[in-house]
PDB file of C-alpha atoms in Angstrom:
ATOM      1  CA  MET A 632    -150.140  49.268 111.474  1.00 40.00           C
ATOM      2  CA  THR A 633    -149.454  46.966 108.507  1.00 43.00           C
ATOM      3  CA  ASP A 634    -148.789  43.165 108.511  1.00 44.00           C
ATOM      4  CA  VAL A 635    -145.140  43.852 107.894  1.00 44.00           C
ATOM      5  CA  HIS A 636    -144.917  46.286 110.825  1.00 49.00           C
ATOM      6  CA  GLN A 637    -146.639  43.679 113.104  1.00 49.00           C
ATOM      7  CA  LYS A 638    -143.989  41.110 112.160  1.00 49.00           C
ATOM      8  CA  GLN A 639    -141.015  43.408 112.764  1.00 63.00           C
ATOM      9  CA  GLU A 640    -139.675  43.191 116.237  1.00 81.00           C
ATOM     10  CA  LEU A 641    -139.565  46.493 117.914  1.00 85.00           C
ATOM     11  CA  LEU A 642    -136.147  47.646 118.868  1.00 89.00           C
ATOM     12  CA  HIS A 643    -136.373  49.236 122.329  1.00 93.00           C
ATOM     13  CA  VAL A 644    -134.283  52.397 122.323  1.00 93.00           C
ATOM     14  CA  GLY A 645    -133.702  54.797 125.350  1.00 96.00           C
ATOM     15  CA  VAL A 646    -133.382  58.383 124.203  1.00 97.00           C
ATOM     16  CA  ALA A 647    -132.173  61.355 126.310  1.00 98.00           C
ATOM     17  CA  ALA A 648    -133.171  64.911 125.685  1.00 98.00           C
ATOM     18  CA  LEU A 649    -130.526  66.707 127.759  1.00 98.00           C
ATOM     19  CA  VAL A 650    -131.736  70.230 128.354  1.00 98.00           C
ATOM     20  CA  LYS A 651    -129.864  73.301 129.735  1.00 96.00           C
ATOM     21  CA  ASN A 652    -130.823  76.933 129.486  1.00 95.00           C
ATOM     22  CA  ASN A 653    -133.630  76.221 126.995  1.00 96.00           C
ATOM     23  CA  LYS A 654    -131.134  74.250 124.754  1.00 97.00           C
ATOM     24  CA  VAL A 655    -130.958  70.595 124.025  1.00 98.00           C
ATOM     25  CA  LEU A 656    -127.802  68.554 123.258  1.00 97.00           C
ATOM     26  CA  ILE A 657    -127.966  66.818 119.942  1.00 97.00           C
ATOM     27  CA  SER A 658    -125.318  64.568 118.137  1.00 95.00           C
ATOM     28  CA  LYS A 659    -124.743  63.632 114.483  1.00 94.00           C
ATOM     29  CA  ARG A 660    -125.037  59.950 113.490  1.00 87.00           C
ATOM     30  CA  PRO A 661    -122.071  58.430 111.557  1.00 81.00           C
ATOM     31  CA  GLU A 662    -122.506  58.178 107.789  1.00 77.00           C
ATOM     32  CA  HIS A 663    -122.325  54.431 107.705  1.00 69.00           C
ATOM     33  CA  VAL A 664    -125.086  53.567 110.152  1.00 73.00           C
ATOM     34  CA  HIS A 665    -128.955  53.502 109.815  1.00 70.00           C
ATOM     35  CA  GLN A 666    -130.193  57.059 109.239  1.00 67.00           C
ATOM     36  CA  GLY A 667    -126.499  58.103 108.853  1.00 73.00           C
ATOM     37  CA  GLY A 668    -125.541  61.771 108.660  1.00 86.00           C
ATOM     38  CA  LEU A 669    -128.662  62.972 110.464  1.00 93.00           C
ATOM     39  CA  TRP A 670    -128.835  64.640 113.840  1.00 96.00           C
ATOM     40  CA  GLU A 671    -130.368  62.802 116.688  1.00 95.00           C
ATOM     41  CA  PHE A 672    -130.948  62.856 120.464  1.00 96.00           C
ATOM     42  CA  PRO A 673    -128.334  60.619 122.068  1.00 96.00           C
ATOM     43  CA  GLY A 674    -129.135  57.149 123.526  1.00 95.00           C
ATOM     44  CA  GLY A 675    -129.237  53.695 122.563  1.00 93.00           C
ATOM     45  CA  LYS A 676    -130.504  50.162 122.777  1.00 94.00           C
ATOM     46  CA  VAL A 677    -132.058  48.971 126.212  1.00 95.00           C
ATOM     47  CA  GLU A 678    -130.398  45.760 126.957  1.00 95.00           C
ATOM     48  CA  PRO A 679    -132.167  42.746 128.516  1.00 94.00           C
ATOM     49  CA  GLY A 680    -132.555  43.083 132.279  1.00 94.00           C
ATOM     50  CA  GLU A 681    -132.227  46.933 132.177  1.00 95.00           C
ATOM     51  CA  THR A 682    -134.613  49.593 133.048  1.00 96.00           C
ATOM     52  CA  ILE A 683    -134.840  52.494 130.812  1.00 95.00           C
ATOM     53  CA  GLU A 684    -133.148  54.606 133.442  1.00 96.00           C
ATOM     54  CA  MET A 685    -130.246  52.220 133.681  1.00 96.00           C
ATOM     55  CA  ALA A 686    -129.926  52.105 129.894  1.00 97.00           C
ATOM     56  CA  LEU A 687    -129.786  55.765 129.530  1.00 97.00           C
ATOM     57  CA  LYS A 688    -127.124  56.335 132.315  1.00 97.00           C
ATOM     58  CA  ARG A 689    -124.961  53.764 130.566  1.00 97.00           C
ATOM     59  CA  GLU A 690    -125.464  55.008 127.028  1.00 96.00           C
ATOM     60  CA  ILE A 691    -125.066  58.664 127.843  1.00 97.00           C
ATOM     61  CA  GLN A 692    -121.950  58.006 129.876  1.00 96.00           C
ATOM     62  CA  GLU A 693    -120.510  55.935 126.971  1.00 95.00           C
ATOM     63  CA  GLU A 694    -121.403  58.404 124.195  1.00 95.00           C
ATOM     64  CA  LEU A 695    -120.861  61.699 125.908  1.00 96.00           C
ATOM     65  CA  GLY A 696    -119.065  61.249 129.190  1.00 95.00           C
ATOM     66  CA  ILE A 697    -122.074  62.616 130.927  1.00 96.00           C
ATOM     67  CA  ASN A 698    -123.492  61.381 134.169  1.00 96.00           C
ATOM     68  CA  ILE A 699    -127.246  61.608 134.506  1.00 97.00           C
ATOM     69  CA  LEU A 700    -128.293  62.635 137.963  1.00 97.00           C
ATOM     70  CA  SER A 701    -132.111  62.623 137.454  1.00 96.00           C
ATOM     71  CA  SER A 702    -134.558  62.329 134.693  1.00 97.00           C
ATOM     72  CA  ARG A 703    -138.314  62.032 133.910  1.00 97.00           C
ATOM     73  CA  PRO A 704    -140.354  60.601 131.147  1.00 97.00           C
ATOM     74  CA  LEU A 705    -141.006  62.918 128.213  1.00 97.00           C
ATOM     75  CA  ILE A 706    -142.650  60.697 125.491  1.00 97.00           C
ATOM     76  CA  LYS A 707    -142.828  57.039 124.322  1.00 94.00           C
ATOM     77  CA  LEU A 708    -143.633  56.087 120.862  1.00 90.00           C
ATOM     78  CA  SER A 709    -143.089  53.533 118.187  1.00 89.00           C
ATOM     79  CA  HIS A 710    -142.096  54.283 114.663  1.00 83.00           C
ATOM     80  CA  HIS A 711    -141.801  52.066 111.612  1.00 83.00           C
ATOM     81  CA  TYR A 712    -139.085  52.573 108.841  1.00 79.00           C
ATOM     82  CA  LYS A 713    -138.962  50.265 105.910  1.00 78.00           C
ATOM     83  CA  ASP A 714    -136.212  48.330 107.346  1.00 74.00           C
ATOM     84  CA  LYS A 715    -136.524  48.709 111.094  1.00 81.00           C
ATOM     85  CA  SER A 716    -139.134  49.333 113.768  1.00 86.00           C
ATOM     86  CA  VAL A 717    -138.222  51.175 116.921  1.00 84.00           C
ATOM     87  CA  LEU A 718    -139.799  51.857 120.313  1.00 91.00           C
ATOM     88  CA  LEU A 719    -138.420  55.285 121.413  1.00 93.00           C
ATOM     89  CA  ASP A 720    -138.469  55.682 125.200  1.00 95.00           C
ATOM     90  CA  THR A 721    -137.544  59.312 125.623  1.00 97.00           C
ATOM     91  CA  TYR A 722    -136.663  61.008 128.967  1.00 98.00           C
ATOM     92  CA  ARG A 723    -135.929  64.671 129.678  1.00 98.00           C
ATOM     93  CA  VAL A 724    -132.719  65.165 131.573  1.00 98.00           C
ATOM     94  CA  GLU A 725    -132.045  68.419 133.262  1.00 96.00           C
ATOM     95  CA  GLN A 726    -129.711  67.398 136.048  1.00 97.00           C
ATOM     96  CA  PHE A 727    -126.431  65.909 134.852  1.00 97.00           C
ATOM     97  CA  GLU A 728    -122.678  66.411 135.073  1.00 95.00           C
ATOM     98  CA  THR A 729    -119.685  65.909 132.728  1.00 89.00           C
ATOM     99  CA  SER A 730    -116.896  63.596 133.571  1.00 84.00           C
ATOM    100  CA  GLY A 731    -113.705  62.377 132.010  1.00 79.00           C
ATOM    101  CA  GLY A 732    -112.689  65.816 130.815  1.00 80.00           C
ATOM    102  CA  TYR A 733    -115.589  66.204 128.389  1.00 86.00           C
ATOM    103  CA  GLU A 734    -117.137  69.518 128.037  1.00 87.00           C
ATOM    104  CA  TYR A 735    -119.629  70.907 125.554  1.00 92.00           C
ATOM    105  CA  PRO A 736    -119.585  74.635 125.438  1.00 90.00           C
ATOM    106  CA  ASP A 737    -122.415  76.740 123.990  1.00 89.00           C
ATOM    107  CA  ASN A 738    -122.300  78.128 120.457  1.00 84.00           C
ATOM    108  CA  THR A 739    -119.785  75.521 119.125  1.00 87.00           C
ATOM    109  CA  VAL A 740    -119.756  72.116 117.617  1.00 91.00           C
ATOM    110  CA  SER A 741    -117.863  69.662 119.923  1.00 92.00           C
ATOM    111  CA  THR A 742    -116.769  66.065 119.747  1.00 91.00           C
ATOM    112  CA  GLY A 743    -118.350  63.399 121.801  1.00 93.00           C
ATOM    113  CA  ALA A 744    -116.768  60.392 123.512  1.00 92.00           C
ATOM    114  CA  GLU A 745    -117.235  58.264 120.413  1.00 91.00           C
ATOM    115  CA  GLY A 746    -115.900  60.892 118.018  1.00 91.00           C
ATOM    116  CA  GLN A 747    -119.409  62.104 117.069  1.00 93.00           C
ATOM    117  CA  LEU A 748    -120.253  65.735 116.410  1.00 94.00           C
ATOM    118  CA  VAL A 749    -122.266  67.219 119.377  1.00 96.00           C
ATOM    119  CA  GLN A 750    -124.016  70.571 119.673  1.00 96.00           C
ATOM    120  CA  TRP A 751    -126.256  72.573 121.954  1.00 97.00           C
ATOM    121  CA  VAL A 752    -129.289  73.895 120.018  1.00 97.00           C
ATOM    122  CA  PRO A 753    -132.093  76.157 121.177  1.00 97.00           C
ATOM    123  CA  ILE A 754    -135.305  74.061 121.567  1.00 97.00           C
ATOM    124  CA  ASN A 755    -137.225  76.432 119.219  1.00 95.00           C
ATOM    125  CA  GLN A 756    -134.665  76.007 116.587  1.00 97.00           C
ATOM    126  CA  LEU A 757    -134.594  72.149 116.453  1.00 97.00           C
ATOM    127  CA  ARG A 758    -136.700  71.966 113.261  1.00 95.00           C
ATOM    128  CA  GLN A 759    -133.809  73.721 111.408  1.00 96.00           C
ATOM    129  CA  TYR A 760    -131.786  70.494 111.663  1.00 96.00           C
ATOM    130  CA  ALA A 761    -132.229  67.309 109.725  1.00 95.00           C
ATOM    131  CA  PHE A 762    -133.386  64.378 112.082  1.00 95.00           C
ATOM    132  CA  PRO A 763    -134.608  60.856 111.506  1.00 89.00           C
ATOM    133  CA  ASP A 764    -138.402  60.894 110.888  1.00 86.00           C
ATOM    134  CA  ALA A 765    -139.160  59.364 114.279  1.00 84.00           C
ATOM    135  CA  ASN A 766    -137.508  62.301 116.057  1.00 92.00           C
ATOM    136  CA  ALA A 767    -140.177  64.786 114.836  1.00 92.00           C
ATOM    137  CA  VAL A 768    -142.584  63.803 117.707  1.00 94.00           C
ATOM    138  CA  ILE A 769    -139.919  64.151 120.343  1.00 96.00           C
ATOM    139  CA  ILE A 770    -139.122  67.710 118.973  1.00 97.00           C
ATOM    140  CA  ASN A 771    -142.827  68.434 119.336  1.00 96.00           C
ATOM    141  CA  ALA A 772    -142.929  67.248 122.854  1.00 97.00           C
ATOM    142  CA  LEU A 773    -139.883  69.318 123.839  1.00 98.00           C
ATOM    143  CA  GLN A 774    -141.520  72.493 122.357  1.00 97.00           C
ATOM    144  CA  LEU A 775    -144.997  72.019 123.926  1.00 97.00           C
ATOM    145  CA  PRO A 776    -145.576  73.388 127.475  1.00 97.00           C
ATOM    146  CA  LEU A 777    -146.681  71.299 130.311  1.00 97.00           C
ATOM    147  CA  VAL A 778    -150.092  72.872 130.624  1.00 98.00           C
ATOM    148  CA  TYR A 779    -152.744  73.219 127.989  1.00 98.00           C
ATOM    149  CA  ALA A 780    -155.424  75.791 129.348  1.00 97.00           C
ATOM    150  CA  ILE A 781    -159.022  75.695 127.930  1.00 96.00           C
ATOM    151  CA  SER A 782    -161.365  78.635 128.288  1.00 95.00           C
ATOM    152  CA  ALA A 783    -164.700  77.971 130.005  1.00 92.00           C
ATOM    153  CA  ASP A 784    -167.731  78.271 127.968  1.00 89.00           C
ATOM    154  CA  LEU A 785    -168.925  81.588 129.369  1.00 89.00           C
ATOM    155  CA  GLN A 786    -172.296  83.261 128.580  1.00 87.00           C
ATOM    156  CA  THR A 787    -171.334  86.854 127.976  1.00 93.00           C
ATOM    157  CA  GLN A 788    -168.746  88.761 125.980  1.00 93.00           C
ATOM    158  CA  THR A 789    -167.501  90.707 129.016  1.00 94.00           C
ATOM    159  CA  MET A 790    -167.057  87.517 131.163  1.00 93.00           C
ATOM    160  CA  ALA A 791    -165.344  85.701 128.308  1.00 94.00           C
ATOM    161  CA  VAL A 792    -162.788  88.565 127.577  1.00 95.00           C
ATOM    162  CA  PHE A 793    -161.863  88.798 131.239  1.00 94.00           C
ATOM    163  CA  ALA A 794    -161.635  85.059 131.868  1.00 93.00           C
ATOM    164  CA  ILE A 795    -159.586  84.379 128.649  1.00 94.00           C
ATOM    165  CA  ASN A 796    -157.187  87.348 129.350  1.00 93.00           C
ATOM    166  CA  ALA A 797    -156.570  85.853 132.810  1.00 93.00           C
ATOM    167  CA  LEU A 798    -155.412  82.498 131.140  1.00 93.00           C
ATOM    168  CA  LEU A 799    -153.247  84.383 128.722  1.00 93.00           C
ATOM    169  CA  ASP A 800    -151.459  85.941 131.649  1.00 93.00           C
ATOM    170  CA  LYS A 801    -150.583  82.437 133.163  1.00 93.00           C
ATOM    171  CA  HIS A 802    -150.257  80.023 130.238  1.00 95.00           C
ATOM    172  CA  HIS A 803    -148.382  79.711 126.998  1.00 95.00           C
ATOM    173  CA  LEU A 804    -150.787  77.365 125.197  1.00 97.00           C
ATOM    174  CA  VAL A 805    -154.513  78.203 125.401  1.00 97.00           C
ATOM    175  CA  GLN A 806    -157.616  76.789 123.662  1.00 97.00           C
ATOM    176  CA  ILE A 807    -160.458  79.243 123.184  1.00 96.00           C
ATOM    177  CA  ARG A 808    -163.718  77.337 123.478  1.00 95.00           C
ATOM    178  CA  LEU A 809    -166.873  79.461 123.394  1.00 94.00           C
ATOM    179  CA  LYS A 810    -169.895  77.547 122.358  1.00 90.00           C
ATOM    180  CA  SER A 811    -172.572  79.887 123.916  1.00 92.00           C
ATOM    181  CA  LEU A 812    -171.319  82.992 121.961  1.00 93.00           C
ATOM    182  CA  SER A 813    -172.003  83.367 118.229  1.00 92.00           C
ATOM    183  CA  GLY A 814    -171.996  85.968 115.601  1.00 94.00           C
ATOM    184  CA  LYS A 815    -170.803  89.495 116.299  1.00 95.00           C
ATOM    185  CA  ALA A 816    -170.518  88.866 120.063  1.00 95.00           C
ATOM    186  CA  LEU A 817    -168.187  85.844 119.415  1.00 96.00           C
ATOM    187  CA  GLU A 818    -166.066  87.810 116.803  1.00 96.00           C
ATOM    188  CA  GLU A 819    -165.691  90.845 118.961  1.00 96.00           C
ATOM    189  CA  THR A 820    -164.639  88.765 121.929  1.00 96.00           C
ATOM    190  CA  ILE A 821    -162.014  86.977 119.914  1.00 96.00           C
ATOM    191  CA  LYS A 822    -160.772  90.224 118.469  1.00 95.00           C
ATOM    192  CA  GLN A 823    -160.261  91.763 121.934  1.00 94.00           C
ATOM    193  CA  VAL A 824    -158.344  88.681 123.143  1.00 94.00           C
ATOM    194  CA  MET A 825    -156.185  88.521 120.067  1.00 93.00           C
ATOM    195  CA  GLU A 826    -155.168  92.196 120.416  1.00 90.00           C
ATOM    196  CA  LYS A 827    -153.605  91.279 123.761  1.00 86.00           C
ATOM    197  CA  VAL A 828    -151.605  88.237 122.695  1.00 86.00           C
ATOM    198  CA  GLY A 829    -148.954  89.336 120.196  1.00 74.00           C
ATOM    199  CA  ASN A 830    -146.580  86.311 119.839  1.00 75.00           C
ATOM    200  CA  LYS A 831    -146.306  85.527 123.612  1.00 83.00           C
ATOM    201  CA  VAL A 832    -149.011  82.857 123.740  1.00 94.00           C
ATOM    202  CA  GLN A 833    -150.130  80.062 121.344  1.00 96.00           C
ATOM    203  CA  ILE A 834    -153.809  80.280 120.886  1.00 97.00           C
ATOM    204  CA  LEU A 835    -155.824  77.470 119.269  1.00 98.00           C
ATOM    205  CA  PHE A 836    -159.484  78.007 118.319  1.00 98.00           C
ATOM    206  CA  ASN A 837    -162.016  75.213 119.094  1.00 97.00           C
ATOM    207  CA  SER A 838    -163.489  73.837 115.844  1.00 97.00           C
ATOM    208  CA  SER A 839    -167.065  74.424 117.038  1.00 95.00           C
ATOM    209  CA  MET A 840    -166.641  78.202 116.674  1.00 95.00           C
ATOM    210  CA  GLN A 841    -167.485  79.821 113.359  1.00 91.00           C
ATOM    211  CA  LEU A 842    -164.901  82.618 112.887  1.00 95.00           C
ATOM    212  CA  PRO A 843    -163.787  84.665 109.819  1.00 95.00           C
ATOM    213  CA  ASP A 844    -160.574  83.953 107.964  1.00 96.00           C
ATOM    214  CA  TYR A 845    -158.714  86.979 109.308  1.00 95.00           C
ATOM    215  CA  LEU A 846    -159.026  85.603 112.859  1.00 96.00           C
ATOM    216  CA  HIS A 847    -157.968  82.053 111.987  1.00 96.00           C
ATOM    217  CA  GLN A 848    -154.889  83.676 110.306  1.00 95.00           C
ATOM    218  CA  GLN A 849    -153.962  85.182 113.708  1.00 94.00           C
ATOM    219  CA  SER A 850    -154.226  81.986 115.670  1.00 96.00           C
ATOM    220  CA  THR A 851    -151.640  79.291 116.182  1.00 97.00           C
ATOM    221  CA  GLY A 852    -154.089  76.619 115.141  1.00 97.00           C
ATOM    222  CA  LEU A 853    -157.229  74.586 115.585  1.00 98.00           C
ATOM    223  CA  HIS A 854    -158.418  72.083 118.211  1.00 98.00           C
ATOM    224  CA  LEU A 855    -160.784  69.574 116.759  1.00 98.00           C
ATOM    225  CA  THR A 856    -163.954  68.380 118.635  1.00 96.00           C
ATOM    226  CA  SER A 857    -164.296  64.638 118.475  1.00 92.00           C
ATOM    227  CA  ARG A 858    -167.021  65.247 115.782  1.00 92.00           C
ATOM    228  CA  HIS A 859    -164.794  67.297 113.613  1.00 97.00           C
ATOM    229  CA  LEU A 860    -162.000  64.655 114.052  1.00 98.00           C
ATOM    230  CA  PHE A 861    -163.883  62.398 111.563  1.00 97.00           C
ATOM    231  CA  ASN A 862    -164.959  65.151 109.165  1.00 97.00           C
ATOM    232  CA  ASN A 863    -162.458  64.695 106.317  1.00 96.00           C
ATOM    233  CA  ALA A 864    -163.757  67.617 104.218  1.00 96.00           C
ATOM    234  CA  PHE A 865    -163.377  70.071 107.193  1.00 97.00           C
ATOM    235  CA  ILE A 866    -159.841  68.900 108.063  1.00 97.00           C
ATOM    236  CA  ALA A 867    -158.699  68.855 104.441  1.00 96.00           C
ATOM    237  CA  GLN A 868    -160.008  72.399 103.781  1.00 96.00           C
ATOM    238  CA  TYR A 869    -158.340  73.656 106.970  1.00 97.00           C
ATOM    239  CA  LYS A 870    -154.962  72.072 106.093  1.00 96.00           C
ATOM    240  CA  LYS A 871    -155.171  73.468 102.641  1.00 97.00           C
ATOM    241  CA  THR A 872    -155.953  77.031 103.787  1.00 97.00           C
ATOM    242  CA  TYR A 873    -153.537  77.002 106.779  1.00 97.00           C
ATOM    243  CA  PRO A 874    -150.869  74.422 106.142  1.00 96.00           C
ATOM    244  CA  ASP A 875    -148.425  75.530 108.832  1.00 95.00           C
ATOM    245  CA  LYS A 876    -150.680  75.764 111.737  1.00 97.00           C
ATOM    246  CA  LEU A 877    -150.967  73.359 114.759  1.00 97.00           C
ATOM    247  CA  ILE A 878    -153.886  70.896 114.776  1.00 98.00           C
ATOM    248  CA  SER A 879    -154.932  69.104 117.973  1.00 98.00           C
ATOM    249  CA  ALA A 880    -158.045  67.136 119.018  1.00 98.00           C
ATOM    250  CA  SER A 881    -160.258  65.886 121.824  1.00 97.00           C
ATOM    251  CA  CYS A 882    -160.008  62.053 122.207  1.00 97.00           C
ATOM    252  CA  HIS A 883    -161.718  59.726 124.510  1.00 96.00           C
ATOM    253  CA  ASN A 884    -161.054  56.136 123.290  1.00 96.00           C
ATOM    254  CA  GLN A 885    -158.822  53.959 121.052  1.00 97.00           C
ATOM    255  CA  GLU A 886    -160.721  54.717 117.846  1.00 98.00           C
ATOM    256  CA  GLU A 887    -160.214  58.480 118.220  1.00 98.00           C
ATOM    257  CA  ILE A 888    -156.619  58.192 119.089  1.00 98.00           C
ATOM    258  CA  LYS A 889    -155.977  55.966 115.908  1.00 97.00           C
ATOM    259  CA  ARG A 890    -157.741  58.588 113.833  1.00 98.00           C
ATOM    260  CA  ALA A 891    -155.594  61.355 115.381  1.00 98.00           C
ATOM    261  CA  SER A 892    -152.510  59.441 114.806  1.00 95.00           C
ATOM    262  CA  ASP A 893    -153.411  58.630 111.137  1.00 95.00           C
ATOM    263  CA  LEU A 894    -153.954  62.325 110.662  1.00 96.00           C
ATOM    264  CA  LYS A 895    -150.570  63.076 112.157  1.00 94.00           C
ATOM    265  CA  LEU A 896    -151.991  65.728 114.517  1.00 97.00           C
ATOM    266  CA  ASP A 897    -149.513  67.822 116.678  1.00 97.00           C
ATOM    267  CA  PHE A 898    -151.058  66.736 120.041  1.00 98.00           C
ATOM    268  CA  ILE A 899    -154.359  65.506 121.661  1.00 98.00           C
ATOM    269  CA  THR A 900    -156.174  65.623 124.871  1.00 98.00           C
ATOM    270  CA  LEU A 901    -157.376  62.298 126.465  1.00 98.00           C
ATOM    271  CA  SER A 902    -160.329  62.446 128.782  1.00 96.00           C
ATOM    272  CA  PRO A 903    -161.732  62.062 131.378  1.00 95.00           C
ATOM    273  CA  VAL A 904    -158.791  60.892 133.460  1.00 96.00           C
ATOM    274  CA  GLN A 905    -160.769  61.353 136.738  1.00 93.00           C
ATOM    275  CA  LYS A 906    -164.226  62.387 137.747  1.00 85.00           C
ATOM    276  CA  THR A 907    -165.178  65.918 136.827  1.00 78.00           C
ATOM    277  CA  ARG A 908    -167.635  68.370 138.359  1.00 72.00           C
ATOM    278  CA  SER A 909    -168.893  69.430 134.784  1.00 68.00           C
ATOM    279  CA  HIS A 910    -169.681  65.782 133.718  1.00 67.00           C
ATOM    280  CA  PRO A 911    -170.139  63.648 136.898  1.00 71.00           C
ATOM    281  CA  GLU A 912    -172.029  61.049 134.830  1.00 72.00           C
ATOM    282  CA  GLN A 913    -169.032  60.178 132.752  1.00 77.00           C
ATOM    283  CA  LEU A 914    -167.087  57.180 133.958  1.00 88.00           C
ATOM    284  CA  PRO A 915    -163.425  58.168 134.286  1.00 93.00           C
ATOM    285  CA  LEU A 916    -160.552  56.282 132.499  1.00 95.00           C
ATOM    286  CA  GLY A 917    -158.264  56.059 135.516  1.00 96.00           C
ATOM    287  CA  TRP A 918    -154.515  56.349 135.234  1.00 97.00           C
ATOM    288  CA  GLU A 919    -153.639  52.878 134.196  1.00 97.00           C
ATOM    289  CA  PRO A 920    -156.093  52.814 131.195  1.00 97.00           C
ATOM    290  CA  PHE A 921    -154.908  56.420 130.377  1.00 98.00           C
ATOM    291  CA  ARG A 922    -151.297  54.974 130.083  1.00 96.00           C
ATOM    292  CA  ARG A 923    -152.446  52.145 127.811  1.00 96.00           C
ATOM    293  CA  LEU A 924    -154.285  54.479 125.580  1.00 97.00           C
ATOM    294  CA  THR A 925    -151.434  57.026 125.555  1.00 96.00           C
ATOM    295  CA  GLU A 926    -149.003  54.411 124.331  1.00 92.00           C
ATOM    296  CA  LEU A 927    -151.164  54.098 121.155  1.00 94.00           C
ATOM    297  CA  ALA A 928    -150.740  57.720 120.261  1.00 95.00           C
ATOM    298  CA  ALA A 929    -148.228  59.015 117.784  1.00 93.00           C
ATOM    299  CA  MET A 930    -148.038  62.408 119.407  1.00 96.00           C
ATOM    300  CA  PRO A 931    -147.912  64.078 122.704  1.00 98.00           C
ATOM    301  CA  VAL A 932    -151.051  63.596 125.041  1.00 98.00           C
ATOM    302  CA  TYR A 933    -152.353  65.993 127.645  1.00 98.00           C
ATOM    303  CA  ALA A 934    -154.364  64.461 130.557  1.00 98.00           C
ATOM    304  CA  LEU A 935    -157.691  66.070 130.815  1.00 97.00           C
ATOM    305  CA  GLY A 936    -160.544  65.787 133.311  1.00 95.00           C
ATOM    306  CA  GLY A 937    -160.283  66.048 137.114  1.00 93.00           C
ATOM    307  CA  VAL A 938    -156.556  66.931 136.966  1.00 95.00           C
ATOM    308  CA  GLN A 939    -154.605  70.063 138.194  1.00 93.00           C
ATOM    309  CA  ILE A 940    -151.168  71.445 138.284  1.00 94.00           C
ATOM    310  CA  GLU A 941    -150.031  69.242 141.148  1.00 95.00           C
ATOM    311  CA  ASP A 942    -150.927  66.152 138.993  1.00 96.00           C
ATOM    312  CA  ILE A 943    -148.218  66.935 136.408  1.00 97.00           C
ATOM    313  CA  PRO A 944    -145.485  64.550 137.906  1.00 97.00           C
ATOM    314  CA  GLN A 945    -148.008  61.753 138.066  1.00 97.00           C
ATOM    315  CA  ALA A 946    -149.198  62.441 134.467  1.00 98.00           C
ATOM    316  CA  TRP A 947    -145.569  62.202 133.334  1.00 98.00           C
ATOM    317  CA  LEU A 948    -145.367  58.754 134.889  1.00 96.00           C
ATOM    318  CA  TYR A 949    -148.357  57.607 132.938  1.00 97.00           C
ATOM    319  CA  GLY A 950    -147.144  58.979 129.534  1.00 97.00           C
ATOM    320  CA  ALA A 951    -148.614  62.485 129.352  1.00 98.00           C
ATOM    321  CA  GLN A 952    -147.024  65.599 128.088  1.00 98.00           C
ATOM    322  CA  GLY A 953    -148.700  67.381 130.973  1.00 98.00           C
ATOM    323  CA  VAL A 954    -152.304  68.428 132.025  1.00 98.00           C
ATOM    324  CA  ALA A 955    -155.033  70.174 130.282  1.00 97.00           C
ATOM    325  CA  GLY A 956    -158.228  71.773 131.866  1.00 94.00           C
ATOM    326  CA  ILE A 957    -160.800  74.452 132.190  1.00 89.00           C
ATOM    327  CA  ARG A 958    -160.502  74.606 136.057  1.00 76.00           C
ATOM    328  CA  ASN A 959    -157.840  74.040 138.701  1.00 66.00           C
ATOM    329  CA  LEU A 960    -154.857  75.184 136.613  1.00 72.00           C
ATOM    330  CA  GLY A 961    -153.792  78.059 138.914  1.00 57.00           C
TER     331      GLY A 961
END
């Protein structure tokens, strides 16, 4: 963050991602305002004395004639434009009702309560619309699943294929992490797994694995170890070779989160949140320090370490996209 950004006061903005049938409601900003003519997620300034929930209910009723019935945190991030700095406090809203005669049918552009254009857009098509730069991370959070499954570091090819295929049957985002296999055994394992996937699951390879180019081409992207996170040459070469693939990373502290933010990675894991069986000697962060670190991240964060599916609601409250793990993910 530059000195200029430090001097700019953060404008606290509540943002609502209203979701229905895998579509999200977006509206178009008037031409004469900041970032005019671009699409956005509806919301507005959080007034003094308001909670984020209060501000969202007020703003969404005023803008759209929609009553929010319940919501939950999605992502919180700051963004610095040349002329303004904003803190976007984004909530996902799936329970709501229209009022005042306002209806927003699918497959059409409607008009909101303030005369703005409004449209339901499939979540997987949001990148086809022009948004303010700050909204890119919100779109990313909407498109990522709640669970990031990580394969165990298994010792044999047969065990690895069986275990990874079991993950692929349950989860939509999977990191393949096999440090004990190498050479032909590793390549054959990955080949067998990739034959099953098609386009149903997003698969990221752990950067510790040495794989041929044709397998990297079939993957969704790369997950950086904390060591590779600081390897400029490694990252530059991967981005040059595979410019459209996701890149995530393992983070454990403020320095690593800053590095991931500077690189504009797609998401990270932050660990260990709680004690783990695999590394009982590691001191866990705990949920409150996890929250503070997550608020420094410029991308979605998965809670990793001693967490399970049942912890997802708690993870949301502390700023997480969801949970990640090798065990206890159902």
